[in-house]
PDB file of C-alpha atoms in Angstrom:
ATOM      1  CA  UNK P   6     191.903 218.055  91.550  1.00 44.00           C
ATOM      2  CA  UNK P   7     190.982 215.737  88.470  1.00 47.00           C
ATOM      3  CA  UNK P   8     193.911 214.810  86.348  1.00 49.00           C
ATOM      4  CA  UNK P   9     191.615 213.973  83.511  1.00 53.00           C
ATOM      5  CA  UNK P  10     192.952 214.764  79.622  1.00 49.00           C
ATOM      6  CA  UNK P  11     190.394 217.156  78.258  1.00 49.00           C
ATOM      7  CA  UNK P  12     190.273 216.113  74.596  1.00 51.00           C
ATOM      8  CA  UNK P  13     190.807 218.512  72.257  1.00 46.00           C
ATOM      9  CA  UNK P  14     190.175 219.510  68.482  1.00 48.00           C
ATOM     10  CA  UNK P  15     194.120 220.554  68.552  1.00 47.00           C
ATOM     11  CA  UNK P  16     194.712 222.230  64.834  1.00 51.00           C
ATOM     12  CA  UNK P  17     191.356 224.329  65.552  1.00 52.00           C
ATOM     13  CA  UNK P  18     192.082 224.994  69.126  1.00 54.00           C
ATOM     14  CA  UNK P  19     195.765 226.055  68.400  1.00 53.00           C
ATOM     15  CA  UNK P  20     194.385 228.264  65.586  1.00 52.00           C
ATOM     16  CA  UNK P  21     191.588 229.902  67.376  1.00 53.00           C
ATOM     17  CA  UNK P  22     193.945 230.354  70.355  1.00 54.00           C
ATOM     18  CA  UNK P  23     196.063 232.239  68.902  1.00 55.00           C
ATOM     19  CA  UNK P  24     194.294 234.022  66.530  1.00 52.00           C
ATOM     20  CA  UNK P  25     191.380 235.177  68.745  1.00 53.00           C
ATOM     21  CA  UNK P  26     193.934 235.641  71.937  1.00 56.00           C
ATOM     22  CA  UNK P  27     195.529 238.699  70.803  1.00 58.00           C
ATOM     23  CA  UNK P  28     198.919 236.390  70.896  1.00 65.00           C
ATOM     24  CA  UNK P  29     200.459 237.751  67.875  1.00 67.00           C
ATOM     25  CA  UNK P  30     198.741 240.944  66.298  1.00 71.00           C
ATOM     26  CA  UNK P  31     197.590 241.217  62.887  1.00 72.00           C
ATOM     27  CA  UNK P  32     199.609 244.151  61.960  1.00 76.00           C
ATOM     28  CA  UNK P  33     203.206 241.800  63.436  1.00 76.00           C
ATOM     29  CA  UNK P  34     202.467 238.846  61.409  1.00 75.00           C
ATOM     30  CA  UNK P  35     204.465 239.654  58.590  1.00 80.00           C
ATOM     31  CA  UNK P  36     207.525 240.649  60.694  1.00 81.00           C
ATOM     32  CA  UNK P  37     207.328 237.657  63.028  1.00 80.00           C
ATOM     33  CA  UNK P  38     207.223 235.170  60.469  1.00 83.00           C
ATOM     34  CA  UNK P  39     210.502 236.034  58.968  1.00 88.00           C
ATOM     35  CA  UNK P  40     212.075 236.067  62.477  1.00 87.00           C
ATOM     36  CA  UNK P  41     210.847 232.645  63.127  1.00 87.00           C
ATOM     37  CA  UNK P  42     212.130 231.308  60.166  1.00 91.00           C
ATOM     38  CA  UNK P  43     215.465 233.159  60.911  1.00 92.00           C
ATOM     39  CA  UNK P  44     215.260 231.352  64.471  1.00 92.00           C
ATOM     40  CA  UNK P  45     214.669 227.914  63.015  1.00 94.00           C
ATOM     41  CA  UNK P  46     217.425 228.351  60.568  1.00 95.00           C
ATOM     42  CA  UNK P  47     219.582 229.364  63.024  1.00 94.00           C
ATOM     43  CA  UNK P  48     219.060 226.850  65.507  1.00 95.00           C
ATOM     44  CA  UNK P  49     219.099 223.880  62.508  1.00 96.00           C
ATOM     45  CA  UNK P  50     222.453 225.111  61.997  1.00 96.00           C
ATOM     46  CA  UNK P  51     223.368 225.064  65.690  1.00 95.00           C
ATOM     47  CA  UNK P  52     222.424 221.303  64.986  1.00 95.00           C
ATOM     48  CA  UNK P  53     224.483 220.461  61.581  1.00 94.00           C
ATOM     49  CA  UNK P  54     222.175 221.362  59.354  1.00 93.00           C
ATOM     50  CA  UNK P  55     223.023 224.786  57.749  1.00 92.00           C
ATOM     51  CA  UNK P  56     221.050 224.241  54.725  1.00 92.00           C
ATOM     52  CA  UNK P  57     217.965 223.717  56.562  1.00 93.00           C
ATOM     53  CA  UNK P  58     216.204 226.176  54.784  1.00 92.00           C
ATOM     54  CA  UNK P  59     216.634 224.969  51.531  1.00 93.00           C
ATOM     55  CA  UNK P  60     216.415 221.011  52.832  1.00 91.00           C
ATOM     56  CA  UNK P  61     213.150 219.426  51.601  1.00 92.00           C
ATOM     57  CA  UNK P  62     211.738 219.087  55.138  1.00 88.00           C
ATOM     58  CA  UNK P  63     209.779 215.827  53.711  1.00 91.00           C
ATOM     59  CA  UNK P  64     212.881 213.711  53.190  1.00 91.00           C
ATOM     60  CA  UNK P  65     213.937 214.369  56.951  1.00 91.00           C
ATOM     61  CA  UNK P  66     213.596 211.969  59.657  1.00 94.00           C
ATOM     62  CA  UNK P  67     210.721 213.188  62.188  1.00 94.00           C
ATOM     63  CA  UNK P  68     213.491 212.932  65.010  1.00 95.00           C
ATOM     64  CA  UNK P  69     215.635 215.655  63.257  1.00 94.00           C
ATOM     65  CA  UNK P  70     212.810 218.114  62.203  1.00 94.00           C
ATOM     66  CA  UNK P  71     212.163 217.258  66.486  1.00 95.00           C
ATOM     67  CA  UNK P  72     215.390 218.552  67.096  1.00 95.00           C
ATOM     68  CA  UNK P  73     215.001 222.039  65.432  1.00 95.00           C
ATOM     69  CA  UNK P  74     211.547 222.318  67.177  1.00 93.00           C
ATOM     70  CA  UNK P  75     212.617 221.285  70.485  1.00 94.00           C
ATOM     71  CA  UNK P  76     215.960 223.469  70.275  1.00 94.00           C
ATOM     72  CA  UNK P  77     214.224 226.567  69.757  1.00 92.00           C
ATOM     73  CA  UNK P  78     211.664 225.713  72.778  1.00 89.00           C
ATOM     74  CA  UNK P  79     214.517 225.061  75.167  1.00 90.00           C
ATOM     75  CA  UNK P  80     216.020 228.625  74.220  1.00 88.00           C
ATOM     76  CA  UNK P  81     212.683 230.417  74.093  1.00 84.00           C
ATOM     77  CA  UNK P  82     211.189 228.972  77.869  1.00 80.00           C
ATOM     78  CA  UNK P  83     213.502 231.073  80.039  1.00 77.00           C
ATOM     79  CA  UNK P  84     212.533 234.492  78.274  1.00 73.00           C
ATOM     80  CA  UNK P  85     209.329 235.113  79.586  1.00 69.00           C
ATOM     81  CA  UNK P  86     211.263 234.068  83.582  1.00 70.00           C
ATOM     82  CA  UNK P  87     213.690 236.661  82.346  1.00 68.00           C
ATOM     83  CA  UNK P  88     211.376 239.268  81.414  1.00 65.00           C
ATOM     84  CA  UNK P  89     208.669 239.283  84.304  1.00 63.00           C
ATOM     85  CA  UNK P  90     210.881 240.858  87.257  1.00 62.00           C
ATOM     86  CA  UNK P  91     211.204 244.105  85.197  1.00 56.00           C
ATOM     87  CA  UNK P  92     207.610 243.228  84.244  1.00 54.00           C
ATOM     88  CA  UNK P  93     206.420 243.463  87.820  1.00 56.00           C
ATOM     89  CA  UNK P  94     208.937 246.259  88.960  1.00 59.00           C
ATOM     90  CA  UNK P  95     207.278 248.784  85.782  1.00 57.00           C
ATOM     91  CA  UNK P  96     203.877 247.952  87.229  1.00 53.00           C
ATOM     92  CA  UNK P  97     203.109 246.789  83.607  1.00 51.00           C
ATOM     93  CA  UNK P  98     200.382 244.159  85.003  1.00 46.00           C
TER      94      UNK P  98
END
C-alpha cells in the first residue's frame, strides 16, 4: 500500500465534497448553521471565552481559535461510534 500524500486543491475539494456529497442538504442549511454557531459558542465558553461570539475572531491568537475547533471535533468523533449499532440493528444500511 503506497503511503504517498495525494495533493489536493483543499478549499475546492472541501467545497465540492460537501456540496455535491449530499453531506448537508440544501433545504438543512439554514438550520444547521445556527446550530453550529450555537456549538462553537458553547464550546468557546467551555474554554473561557463566553463572549466568543461577539470577540473579533482576527485579534485572537491562531492557538485559541484551535482550541474552539479542536474542542468541538473531540466531542463530535464519538457520535457517529454511538450511532451505528442502532444503525446496523434498524437495517438502515
Amino acid at each position: 500500500m503506497s503511503k504517498e500524500l495525494i495533493p489536493l486543491d483543499l478549499p475546492y475539494d472541501l467545497i465540492k465534497a460537501t456540496a455535491f456529497s449530499g453531506l448537508v442538504p440544501v433545504e438543512l442549511v439554514p438550520y444547521v448553521k445556527p446550530a453550529l454557531e450555537e456549538f462553537r459558542n458553547e464550546m468557546a465558553a467551555e474554554l473561557g471565552m463566553p463572549d466568543y461570539a461577539q470577540i473579533d475572531k482576527g485579534e485572537l491568537p491562531s492557538r485559541r481559535n484551535g482550541q474552539v475547533g479542536g474542542g468541538m471535533t473531540k466531542k463530535w468523533l464519538p457520535l457517529p461510534r454511538l450511532c451505528w449499532p442502532g444503525i446496523i440493528k434498524t437495517g438502515i444500511f
